[in-house]
Coordinates of C-alpha atoms in Angstrom, one line a residue:
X1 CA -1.5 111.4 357.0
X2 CA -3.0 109.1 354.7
X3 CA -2.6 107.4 351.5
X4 CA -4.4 106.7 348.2
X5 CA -5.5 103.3 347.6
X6 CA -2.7 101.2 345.5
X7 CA -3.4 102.5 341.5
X8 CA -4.5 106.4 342.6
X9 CA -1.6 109.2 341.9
X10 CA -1.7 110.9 345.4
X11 CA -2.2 114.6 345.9
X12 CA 0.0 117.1 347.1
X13 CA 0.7 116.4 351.1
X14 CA 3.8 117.3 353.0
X15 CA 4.4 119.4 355.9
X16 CA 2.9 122.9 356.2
X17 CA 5.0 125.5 358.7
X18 CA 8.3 126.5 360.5
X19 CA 8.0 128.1 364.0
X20 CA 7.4 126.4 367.3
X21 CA 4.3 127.2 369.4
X22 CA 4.8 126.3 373.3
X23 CA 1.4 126.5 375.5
X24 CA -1.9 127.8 375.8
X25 CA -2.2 130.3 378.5
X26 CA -5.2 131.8 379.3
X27 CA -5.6 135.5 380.4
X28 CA -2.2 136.9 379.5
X29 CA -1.1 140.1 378.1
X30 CA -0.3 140.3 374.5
X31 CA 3.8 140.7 374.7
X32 CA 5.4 143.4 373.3
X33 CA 6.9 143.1 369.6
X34 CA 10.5 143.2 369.2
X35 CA 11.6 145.7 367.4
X36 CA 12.5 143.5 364.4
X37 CA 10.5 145.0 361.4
X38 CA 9.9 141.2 360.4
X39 CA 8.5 140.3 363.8
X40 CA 5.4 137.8 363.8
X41 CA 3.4 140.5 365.9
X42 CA 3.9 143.6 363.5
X43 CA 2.7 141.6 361.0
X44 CA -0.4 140.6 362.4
X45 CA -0.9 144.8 363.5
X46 CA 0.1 145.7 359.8
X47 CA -2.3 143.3 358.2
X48 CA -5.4 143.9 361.0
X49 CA -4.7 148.1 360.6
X50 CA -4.8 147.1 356.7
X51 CA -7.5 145.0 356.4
X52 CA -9.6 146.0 359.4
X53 CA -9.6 142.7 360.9
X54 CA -9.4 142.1 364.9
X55 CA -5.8 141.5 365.2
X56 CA -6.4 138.8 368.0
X57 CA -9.0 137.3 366.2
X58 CA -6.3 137.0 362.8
X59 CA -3.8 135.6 365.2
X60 CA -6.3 132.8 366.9
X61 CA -7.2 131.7 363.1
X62 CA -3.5 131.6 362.2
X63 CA -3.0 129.5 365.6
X64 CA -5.8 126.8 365.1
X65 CA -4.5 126.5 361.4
X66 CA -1.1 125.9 361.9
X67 CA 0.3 126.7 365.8
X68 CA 1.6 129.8 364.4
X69 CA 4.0 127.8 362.4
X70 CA 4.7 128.6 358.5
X71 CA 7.1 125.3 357.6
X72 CA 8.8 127.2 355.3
X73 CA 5.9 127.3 352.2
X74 CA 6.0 123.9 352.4
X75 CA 2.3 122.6 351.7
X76 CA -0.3 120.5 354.3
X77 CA -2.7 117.5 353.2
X78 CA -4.8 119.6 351.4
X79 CA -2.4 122.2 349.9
X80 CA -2.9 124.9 352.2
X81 CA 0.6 127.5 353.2
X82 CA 1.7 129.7 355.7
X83 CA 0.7 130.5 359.0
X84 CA -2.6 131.3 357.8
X85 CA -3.1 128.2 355.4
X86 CA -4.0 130.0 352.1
X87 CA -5.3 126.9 350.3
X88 CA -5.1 126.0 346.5
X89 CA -6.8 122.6 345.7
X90 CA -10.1 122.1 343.4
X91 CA -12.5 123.2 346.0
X92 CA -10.6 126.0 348.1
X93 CA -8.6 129.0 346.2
X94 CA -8.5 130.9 349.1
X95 CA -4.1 131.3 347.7
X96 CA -5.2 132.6 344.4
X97 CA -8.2 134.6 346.2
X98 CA -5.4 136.5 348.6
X99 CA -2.9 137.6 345.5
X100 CA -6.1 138.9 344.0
X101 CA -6.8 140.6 346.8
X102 CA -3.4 141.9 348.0
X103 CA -1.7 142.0 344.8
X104 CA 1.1 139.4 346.2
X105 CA 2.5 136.7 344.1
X106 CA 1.4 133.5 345.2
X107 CA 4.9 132.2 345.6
X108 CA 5.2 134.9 348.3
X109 CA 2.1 134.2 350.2
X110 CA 3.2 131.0 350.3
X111 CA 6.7 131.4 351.8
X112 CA 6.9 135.5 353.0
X113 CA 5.3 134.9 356.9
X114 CA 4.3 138.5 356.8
X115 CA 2.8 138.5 353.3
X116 CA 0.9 135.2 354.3
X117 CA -0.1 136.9 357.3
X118 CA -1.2 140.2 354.9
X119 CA -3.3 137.6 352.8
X120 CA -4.9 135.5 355.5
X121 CA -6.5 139.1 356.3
X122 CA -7.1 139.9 353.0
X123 CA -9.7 137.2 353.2
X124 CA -10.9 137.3 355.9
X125 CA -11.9 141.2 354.9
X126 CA -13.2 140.0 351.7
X127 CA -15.7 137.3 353.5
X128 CA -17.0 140.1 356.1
X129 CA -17.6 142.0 352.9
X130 CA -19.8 139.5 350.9
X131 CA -21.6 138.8 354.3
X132 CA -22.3 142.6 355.2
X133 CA -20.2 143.7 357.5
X134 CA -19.9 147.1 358.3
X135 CA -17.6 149.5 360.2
X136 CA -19.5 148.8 363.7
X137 CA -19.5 145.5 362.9
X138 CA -16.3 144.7 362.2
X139 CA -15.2 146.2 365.8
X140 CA -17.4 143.7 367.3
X141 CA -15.2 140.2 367.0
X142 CA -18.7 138.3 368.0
X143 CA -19.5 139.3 364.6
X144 CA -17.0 138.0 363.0
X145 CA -18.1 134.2 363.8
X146 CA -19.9 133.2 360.2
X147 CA -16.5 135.0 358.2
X148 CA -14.4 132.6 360.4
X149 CA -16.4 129.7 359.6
X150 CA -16.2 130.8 355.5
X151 CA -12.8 130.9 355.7
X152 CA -12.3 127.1 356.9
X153 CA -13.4 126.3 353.4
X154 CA -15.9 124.0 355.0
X155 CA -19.8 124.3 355.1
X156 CA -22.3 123.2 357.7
X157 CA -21.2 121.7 361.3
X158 CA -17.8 121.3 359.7
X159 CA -17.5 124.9 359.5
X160 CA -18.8 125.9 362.7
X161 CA -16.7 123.2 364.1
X162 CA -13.5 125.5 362.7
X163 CA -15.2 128.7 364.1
X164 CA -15.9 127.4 367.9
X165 CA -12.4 126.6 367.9
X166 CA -11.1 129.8 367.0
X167 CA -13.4 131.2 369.5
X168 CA -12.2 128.9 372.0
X169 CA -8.8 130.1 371.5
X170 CA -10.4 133.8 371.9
X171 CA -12.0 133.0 375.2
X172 CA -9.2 131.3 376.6
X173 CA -6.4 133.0 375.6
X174 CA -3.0 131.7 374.0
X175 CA 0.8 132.5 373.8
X176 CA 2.7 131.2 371.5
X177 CA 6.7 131.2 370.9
X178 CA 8.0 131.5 367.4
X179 CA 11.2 132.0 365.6
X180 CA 13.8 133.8 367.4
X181 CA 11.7 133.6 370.9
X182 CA 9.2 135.9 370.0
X183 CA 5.8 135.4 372.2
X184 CA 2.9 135.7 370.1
X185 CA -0.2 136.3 372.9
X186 CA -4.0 136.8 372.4
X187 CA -5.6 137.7 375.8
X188 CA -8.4 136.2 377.0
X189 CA -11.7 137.7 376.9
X190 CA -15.3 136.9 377.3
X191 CA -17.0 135.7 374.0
X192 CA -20.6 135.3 373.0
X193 CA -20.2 134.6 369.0
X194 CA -22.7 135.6 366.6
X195 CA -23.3 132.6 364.7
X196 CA -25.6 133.3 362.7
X197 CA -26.9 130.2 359.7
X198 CA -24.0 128.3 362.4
X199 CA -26.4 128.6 365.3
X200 CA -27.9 125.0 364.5
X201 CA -25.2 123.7 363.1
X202 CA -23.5 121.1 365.1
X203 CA -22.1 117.5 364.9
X204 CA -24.4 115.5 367.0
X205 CA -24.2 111.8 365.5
X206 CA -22.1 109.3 367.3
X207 CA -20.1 106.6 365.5
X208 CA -22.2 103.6 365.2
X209 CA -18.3 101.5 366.2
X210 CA -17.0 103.2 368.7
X211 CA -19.3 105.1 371.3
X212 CA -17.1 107.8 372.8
X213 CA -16.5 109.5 368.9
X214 CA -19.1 111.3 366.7
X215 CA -19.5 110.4 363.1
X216 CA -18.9 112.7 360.0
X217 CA -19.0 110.7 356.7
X218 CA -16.4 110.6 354.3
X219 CA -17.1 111.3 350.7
X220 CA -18.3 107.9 348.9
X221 CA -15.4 108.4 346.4
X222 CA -13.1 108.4 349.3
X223 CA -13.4 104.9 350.3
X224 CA -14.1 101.5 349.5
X225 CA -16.8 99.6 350.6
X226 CA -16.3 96.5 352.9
X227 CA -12.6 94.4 353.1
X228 CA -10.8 92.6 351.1
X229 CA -8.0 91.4 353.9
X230 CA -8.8 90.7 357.8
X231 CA -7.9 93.2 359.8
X232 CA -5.1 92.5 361.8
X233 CA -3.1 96.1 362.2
X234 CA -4.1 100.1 363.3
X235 CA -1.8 102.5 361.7
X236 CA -0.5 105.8 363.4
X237 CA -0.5 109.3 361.0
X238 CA -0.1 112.8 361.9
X239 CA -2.4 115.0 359.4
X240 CA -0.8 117.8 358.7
X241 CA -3.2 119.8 358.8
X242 CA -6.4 120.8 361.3
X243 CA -8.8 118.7 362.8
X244 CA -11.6 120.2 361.2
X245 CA -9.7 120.6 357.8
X246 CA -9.1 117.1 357.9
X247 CA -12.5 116.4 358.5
X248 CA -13.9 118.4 355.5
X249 CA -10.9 117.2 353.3
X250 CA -12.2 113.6 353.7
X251 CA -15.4 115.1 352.6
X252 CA -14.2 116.3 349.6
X253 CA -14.1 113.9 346.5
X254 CA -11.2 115.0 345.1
X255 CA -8.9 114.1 347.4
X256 CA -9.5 110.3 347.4
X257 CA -7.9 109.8 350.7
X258 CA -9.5 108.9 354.2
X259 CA -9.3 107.4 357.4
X260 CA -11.7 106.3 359.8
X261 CA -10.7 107.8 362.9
X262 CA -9.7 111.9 363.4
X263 CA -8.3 113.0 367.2
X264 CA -8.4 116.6 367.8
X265 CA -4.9 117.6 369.6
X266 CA -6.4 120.0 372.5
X267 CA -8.9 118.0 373.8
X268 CA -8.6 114.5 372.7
X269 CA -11.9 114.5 370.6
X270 CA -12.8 111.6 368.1
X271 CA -14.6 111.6 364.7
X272 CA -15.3 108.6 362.7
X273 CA -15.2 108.9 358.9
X274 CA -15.1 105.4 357.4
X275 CA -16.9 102.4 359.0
X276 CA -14.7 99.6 360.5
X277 CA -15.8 97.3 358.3
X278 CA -14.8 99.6 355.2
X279 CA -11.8 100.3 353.4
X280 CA -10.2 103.7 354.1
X281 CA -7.5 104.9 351.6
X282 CA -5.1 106.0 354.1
X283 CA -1.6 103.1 353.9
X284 CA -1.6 102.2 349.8
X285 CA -0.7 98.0 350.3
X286 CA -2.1 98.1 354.0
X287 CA -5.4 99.8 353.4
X288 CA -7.3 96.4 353.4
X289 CA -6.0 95.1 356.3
X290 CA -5.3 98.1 358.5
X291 CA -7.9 100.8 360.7
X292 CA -6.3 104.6 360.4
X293 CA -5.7 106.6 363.0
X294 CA -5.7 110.5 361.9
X295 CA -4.1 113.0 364.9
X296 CA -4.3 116.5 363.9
X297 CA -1.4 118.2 364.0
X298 CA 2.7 118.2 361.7
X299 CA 4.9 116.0 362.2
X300 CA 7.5 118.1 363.0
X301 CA 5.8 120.5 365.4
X302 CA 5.5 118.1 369.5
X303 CA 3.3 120.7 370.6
X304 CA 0.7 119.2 369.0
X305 CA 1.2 116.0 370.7
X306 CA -0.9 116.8 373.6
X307 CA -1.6 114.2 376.3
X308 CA -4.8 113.8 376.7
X309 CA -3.9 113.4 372.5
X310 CA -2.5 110.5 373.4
X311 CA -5.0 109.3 375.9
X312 CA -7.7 109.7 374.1
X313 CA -6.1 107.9 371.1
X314 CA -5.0 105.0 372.9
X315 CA -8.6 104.2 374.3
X316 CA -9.5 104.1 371.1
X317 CA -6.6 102.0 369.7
X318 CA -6.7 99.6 372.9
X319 CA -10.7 99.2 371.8
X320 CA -10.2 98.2 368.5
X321 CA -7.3 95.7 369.3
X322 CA -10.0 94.2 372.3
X323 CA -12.6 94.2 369.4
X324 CA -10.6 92.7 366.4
X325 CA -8.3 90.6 368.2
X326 CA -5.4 93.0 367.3
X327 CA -2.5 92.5 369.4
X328 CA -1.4 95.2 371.4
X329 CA 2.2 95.5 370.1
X330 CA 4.6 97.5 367.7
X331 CA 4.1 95.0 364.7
X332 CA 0.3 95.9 365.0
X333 CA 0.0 99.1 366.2
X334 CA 2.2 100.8 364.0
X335 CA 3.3 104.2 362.2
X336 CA 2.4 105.4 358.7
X337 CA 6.1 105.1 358.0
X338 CA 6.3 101.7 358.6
X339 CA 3.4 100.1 356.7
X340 CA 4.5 98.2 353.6
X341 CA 5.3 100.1 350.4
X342 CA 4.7 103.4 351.8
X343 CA 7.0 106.7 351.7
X344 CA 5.7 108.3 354.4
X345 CA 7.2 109.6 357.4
X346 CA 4.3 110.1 360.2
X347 CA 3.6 110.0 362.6
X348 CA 7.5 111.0 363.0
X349 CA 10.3 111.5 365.7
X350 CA 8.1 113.5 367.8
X351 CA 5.5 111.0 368.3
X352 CA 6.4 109.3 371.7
X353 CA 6.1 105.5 370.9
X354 CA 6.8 104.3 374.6
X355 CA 3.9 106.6 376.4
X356 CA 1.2 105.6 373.8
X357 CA 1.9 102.0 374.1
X358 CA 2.2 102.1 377.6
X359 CA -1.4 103.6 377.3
X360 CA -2.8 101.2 374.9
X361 CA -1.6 98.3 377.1
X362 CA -3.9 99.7 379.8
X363 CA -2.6 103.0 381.3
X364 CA -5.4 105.0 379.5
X365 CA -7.3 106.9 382.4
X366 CA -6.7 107.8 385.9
X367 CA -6.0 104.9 387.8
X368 CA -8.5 107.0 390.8
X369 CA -10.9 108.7 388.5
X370 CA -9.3 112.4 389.1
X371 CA -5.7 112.6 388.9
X372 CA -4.3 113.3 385.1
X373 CA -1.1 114.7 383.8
X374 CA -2.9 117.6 382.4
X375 CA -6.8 118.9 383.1
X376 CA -8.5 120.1 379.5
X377 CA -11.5 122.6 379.1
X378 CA -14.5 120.6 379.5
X379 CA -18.0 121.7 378.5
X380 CA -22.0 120.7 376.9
X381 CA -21.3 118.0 374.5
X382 CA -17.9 117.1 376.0
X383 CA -17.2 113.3 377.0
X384 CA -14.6 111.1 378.6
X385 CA -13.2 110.6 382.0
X386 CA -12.1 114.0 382.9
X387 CA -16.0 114.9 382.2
X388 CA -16.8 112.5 385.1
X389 CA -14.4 112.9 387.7
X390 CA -16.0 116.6 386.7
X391 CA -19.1 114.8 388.0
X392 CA -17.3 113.1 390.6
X393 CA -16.0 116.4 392.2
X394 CA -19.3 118.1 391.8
X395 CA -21.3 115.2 393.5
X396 CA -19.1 114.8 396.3
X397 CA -19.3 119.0 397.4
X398 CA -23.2 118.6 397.2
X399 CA -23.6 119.5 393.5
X400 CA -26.4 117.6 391.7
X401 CA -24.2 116.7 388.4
X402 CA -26.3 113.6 388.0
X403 CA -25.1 110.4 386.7
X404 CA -21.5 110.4 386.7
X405 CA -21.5 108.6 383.5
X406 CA -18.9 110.6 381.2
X407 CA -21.7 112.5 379.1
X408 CA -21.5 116.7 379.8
X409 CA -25.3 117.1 379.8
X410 CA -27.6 119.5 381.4
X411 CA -27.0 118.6 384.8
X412 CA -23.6 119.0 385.0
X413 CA -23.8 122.0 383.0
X414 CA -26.1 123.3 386.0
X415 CA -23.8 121.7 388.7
X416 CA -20.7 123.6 387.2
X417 CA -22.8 127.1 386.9
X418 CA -24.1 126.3 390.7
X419 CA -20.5 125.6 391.8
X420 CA -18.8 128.6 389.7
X421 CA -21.6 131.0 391.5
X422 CA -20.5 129.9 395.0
X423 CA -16.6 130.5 393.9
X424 CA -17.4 133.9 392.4
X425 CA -16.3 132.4 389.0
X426 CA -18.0 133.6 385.6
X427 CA -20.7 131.0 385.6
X428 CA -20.5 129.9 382.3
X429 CA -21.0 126.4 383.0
X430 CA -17.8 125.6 381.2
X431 CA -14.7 123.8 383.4
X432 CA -11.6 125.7 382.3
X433 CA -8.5 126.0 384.2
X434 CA -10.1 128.0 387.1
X435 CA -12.9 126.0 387.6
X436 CA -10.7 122.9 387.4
X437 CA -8.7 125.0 389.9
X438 CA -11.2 125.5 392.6
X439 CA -13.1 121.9 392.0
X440 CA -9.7 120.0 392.7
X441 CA -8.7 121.9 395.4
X442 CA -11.9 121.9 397.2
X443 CA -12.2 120.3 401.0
X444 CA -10.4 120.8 404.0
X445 CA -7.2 123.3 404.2
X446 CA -4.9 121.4 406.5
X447 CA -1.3 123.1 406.7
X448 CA 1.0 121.0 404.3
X449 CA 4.8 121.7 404.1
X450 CA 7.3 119.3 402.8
X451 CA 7.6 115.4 404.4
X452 CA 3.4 115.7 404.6
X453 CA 1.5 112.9 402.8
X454 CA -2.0 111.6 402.1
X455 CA -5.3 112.1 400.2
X456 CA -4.7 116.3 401.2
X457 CA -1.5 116.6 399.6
X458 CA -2.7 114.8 396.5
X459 CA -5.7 117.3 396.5
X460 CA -2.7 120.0 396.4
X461 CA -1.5 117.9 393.2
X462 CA -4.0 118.2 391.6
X463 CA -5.2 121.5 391.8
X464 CA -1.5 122.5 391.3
X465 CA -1.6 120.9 387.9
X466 CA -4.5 122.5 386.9
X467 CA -3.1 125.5 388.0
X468 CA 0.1 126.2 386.6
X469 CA -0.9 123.7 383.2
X470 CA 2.0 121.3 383.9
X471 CA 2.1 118.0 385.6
X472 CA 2.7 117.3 389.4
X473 CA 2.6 113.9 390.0
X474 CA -0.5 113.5 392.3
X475 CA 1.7 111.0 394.4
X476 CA 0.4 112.0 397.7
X477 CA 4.0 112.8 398.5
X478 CA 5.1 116.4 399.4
X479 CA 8.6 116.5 398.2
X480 CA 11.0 118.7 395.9
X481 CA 8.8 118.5 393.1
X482 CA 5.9 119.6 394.8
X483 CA 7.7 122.1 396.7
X484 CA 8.7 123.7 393.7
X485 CA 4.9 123.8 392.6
X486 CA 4.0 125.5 395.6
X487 CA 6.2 127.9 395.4
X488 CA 5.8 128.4 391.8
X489 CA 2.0 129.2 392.2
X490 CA 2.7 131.6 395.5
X491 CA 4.8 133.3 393.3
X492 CA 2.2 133.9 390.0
X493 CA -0.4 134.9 392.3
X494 CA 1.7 137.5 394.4
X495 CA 1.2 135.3 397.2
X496 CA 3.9 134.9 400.3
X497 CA 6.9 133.0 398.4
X498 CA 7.5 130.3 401.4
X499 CA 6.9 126.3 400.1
X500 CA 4.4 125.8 402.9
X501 CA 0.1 125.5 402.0
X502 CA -1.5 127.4 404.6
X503 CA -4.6 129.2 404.9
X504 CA -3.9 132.0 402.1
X505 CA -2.7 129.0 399.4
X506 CA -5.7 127.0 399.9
X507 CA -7.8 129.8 399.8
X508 CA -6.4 131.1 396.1
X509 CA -6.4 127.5 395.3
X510 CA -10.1 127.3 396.1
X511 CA -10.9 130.5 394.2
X512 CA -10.1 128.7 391.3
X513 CA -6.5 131.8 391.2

C-alpha cells in the first residue's frame, strides 16, 4: 500500500477482513448453510429476503470487495469495512449511508459480519431505488449492473470496471471457505448485464511506459511532477483493498497517495497511474527514487496472491529494471516494509519472495508458449502470453485467430466462437476453463498410462491443469503426480476411476468436461 510523500499526515490504511477464501470454481452448487444462526450464508439469505437483492449477486460484490473476508472491522486503504466494504472517507459514505438505512450503529456494520452483510444490501436496495428499479426488475440480476457499478463509489470506466468484475464472478461461479469451514458458493450462470450509461464506458488507453498495461491517471494532487533522485529501486505493496478501488482511490484528491503501477489478482492485469518519470507518493523517504508496484489484494489473505499475479508483475518489474538499469536483486526490488523510514508491513509474510524473483530474473512466461501453472479466463481486450498460446492453439487446429501477437482482438474472438461451436461449448468467444479445457487437450488420443512420455502426455498436462484449476507439471512425464490427476478428473466427471487416458478421458478432455 502506499505512502504519503515525506511532510503529509497519512490517512487511515490498515487491513480490512478476517476469513479465508480458497478458489474460484465455476459451476458449483451453492452449499448448504450450517445450521449456525451466525453462518456467512444465512446472512446473505436474511439480508437478500430483506432487502430484495439477488442473494448471489450480494455475495459476488462481497467477494470482489474483500474475498469474503471481514478482518475483524479493521479498515482498507480507503476506509472501507466488512465483507461488504461500507466505506467512510470524504467522497464515499456508503457506512453512514447503511446505518441510515438499516438503523445499525456504525461500529456494528463495521465489525458484526452479518450486520455488514444486512448493510452492504441496504445499499445496494437504496441505489436500485434512485435508479428505478422495480419488482420485475429487481428479479432480473442483468438489471442490476448500473447499481453494482454505483456502489464501487467510482464513476465512469472505473465503475464499470467494478461491475464486469462482479459479473465475472456471476458468470463463472465462485466457492469460497470462511470461518469455521463454511463454503460460501455462487453457481455459475449465463449473464448478459444491462449496462446501461456503462455500455461505452471502458478503459481503452494504454500506458505511454509500459505497453502491455492501460493507463488511468491519478489525481494531479496525488503526485509530483518529475524526480528529484535517480531511480534506482521498485517497491513491492499489497493494497488492501480492490483493484478497481484502488484505481478510483488514486483518483481521488483527498487521499494524496499513488503509485504508478496497479496488478489485478485474478488475471494479472496492469494499470498505470503515475508516469515513470513522476513522483508517486507511495514509500515517504523512497518516493523519489523508487517505481511502486500496487497488487490488489490484504496482506494477510495468500489467496490473493494468484500466479499469474505474480507473473504478470514480474514482467513488469523485470522491464523496468532492463529499462532503468535497476538491478534485479532484493536490495532493489524490494517490499514496502523495507524502504527507509517507513512502518509499513506489505507486501507481508504471504508474499512469496523466492518465486517472484525467480520470475523477475527471467522465469516470467512459458518457456514453450503453452504450458503455465495455472490457465486464466481470457477474452476481447485481454493481453499477454496465455492470450497467444490461445492463438497458438487455435492456429495450429485450423482456426484463423490471426496474428499470434498477444492482443484478444476480433479474430480470435471469432476463432474461439468457431472452435467452441465445433466442441458444442456456449460460443461466447470467451476462453474459460472449458474452453481452455478442450483447446489444450486437442490432437491425437493415444492410450497413456503411467511410464508414457512425450509431447502427448504433456498435452494431458495441460488440459489436466486447466481442468481441475491446480498445477500439473507439464513435464512430459507420466508419473504419480500425473496419475493422481487422471484419476482425480475420471473421478469429477463420473468417468471409469482407473489412472489410464483412453478413449473416454480424451474424449471429456476434448469436450472441454
Amino acid at each position: 500500500m502506499p505512502r504519503r510523500p515525506a511532510g503529509h499526515t497519512r490517512g487511515r490504511a490498515a487491513v480490512l477482513a478476517s476469513l479465508t477464501v480458497t478458489a474460484l470454481v465455476a459451476g458449483r452448487p451453492a452449499a448448504a448453510a450450517p445450521a449456525d444462526a451466525d453462518s456467512m450464508n444465512q446472512a446473505f439469505d436474511r439480508a437478500a429476503e430483506e432487502y430484495g437483492v439477488p442473494r448471489d449477486l450480494l455475495a459476488a460484490v462481497g467477494y470482489g470487495e474483500t474475498h469474503l473476508n471481514g478482518h475483524a472491522g479493521l479498515p482498507s486503504q480507503d476506509n472501507g469495512y466488512g465483507v461488504m466494504h461500507l466505506v467512510s472517507n470524504p467522497v464515499n459514505h456508503s457506512l453512514e449511508k447503511a446505518s441510515a438505512l438499516t438503523g445499525e450503529s456504525t461500529a456494528d456494520l463495521r465489525k458484526d459480519t452479518g450486520t455488514n452483510i444486512l448493510g452492504g444490501a441496504a445499499v445496494l436496495r437504496d441505489h436500485a431505488d434512485t435508479l428505478g428499479l422495480d419488482t420485475a426488475d429487481r428479479a432480473d440480476i442483468d438489471a442490476w449492473y448500473p447499481v453494482v457499478a454505483r456502489y464501487s463509489g467510482a464513476e465512469g470506466a472505473v465503475a464499470a470496471l467494478y461491475a464486469d468484475t462482479v459479473y465475472t464472478f456471476l458468470a463463472e461461479g465462485l466457492r469460497a471457505t470462511v470461518a469455521g469451514g463454511e463454503q460460501v458458493s455462487v453457481t455459475s450462470r449465463p449473464v448478459s448485464p444491462e449496462k446501461g450509461p456503462f455500455a461505452k464506458a471502458d478503459i481503452t488507453a494504454q500506458s505511454p511506459d509500459y505497453p502491455p498495461a492501460l493507463w488511468v491517471a491519478a489525481n494531479s494532487a496525488n503526485f509530483a511532477t518529475g524526480r528529484t533522485a535517480t531511480v534506482d529501486k521498485v517497491v513491492i505493496h499489497v493494497t488492501q483493498g480492490s483493484y478497481a478501488g484502488t484505481i478510483s482511490w488514486f483518483q481521488n484528491a483527498t487521499s494524496k497517495v499513488s503509485s504508478h503501477y496497479v496488478v489485478r489478482s485474478s488475471d494479472g492485469q496492469v494499470t498505470q497511474m503515475v508516469r515513470d518519470k513522476d513522483t508517486a507518493y507511495h514509500a515517504k523517504s523512497a518516493n523519489a527514487s523508487s517505481l511502486g508496484i500496487e497488487h490488489e489484494g490484504f496482506i494477510d489473505d495468500p489467496t490473493w496472491f494468484t500466479d499469474p499475479m505474480y507473473r504478470s508483475s514480474a514482467a513488469l518489474t523485470k522491464y523496468l529494471c532492463d529499462r532503468y538499469g535497476i538491478p534485479k536483486d532484493r536490495s532493489h526490488v524490494i517490499g514496502h516494509s523495507e524502504a527507509p523510514g517507513n512502518d509499513h508491513t506489505d507486501p507481508g509474510a504471504n508474499w512469496n519472495w523466492t518465486y517472484y524473483m525467480q520470475l523477475v530474473k527471467g522465469a516470467t512466461g512459458s518457456a514453450d508458449g503453452l504450458s503455465f501453472a495455472s490457465y486464466t479466463t481470457r477474452k476481447s481486450g485481454s493481453t499477454g502470453s496465455q492470450v497467444k498460446a490461445v492463438q497458438t492453439l487455435l492456429n495450429q487446429q485450423g482456426y484463423r485467430a490471426g496474428t499470434e501477437d498477444g492482443v484478444f482482438g476480433t479474430a480470435t474472438g471469432n476463432a474461439v466462437r468457431a472452435f467452441q461451436t465445433e466442441r458444442g461449448l456456449d460460443a461466447d468467444g470467451t476462453v474459460g476453463p472449458k474452453t481452455w479445457t478442450a483447446l489444450l487437450s486437442a490432437g491425437t488420443t493415444p492410450a497413456l498410462d503411467t511410464g508414457a512420455s512425450g509431447d502427448a502426455v504433456k498435452r494431458l498436462q495441460r488440459a489436466l491443469t486447466a481442468a481441475l484449476g491446480r498445477t500439473v507439471a507439464a513435464d512430459g512425464a507420466f508419473g504419480t503426480n500425473t496419475d493422481k490427476a487422471v484419476r482425480d478428473y475420471q473421478s469429477s466427471r463420473n468417468l471409469a476411476v482407473d489412472g489410464s487416458v483412453g478413449t473416454g478421458t480424451w474424449a471429456a478432455l476434448q469436450s472441454g468436461r
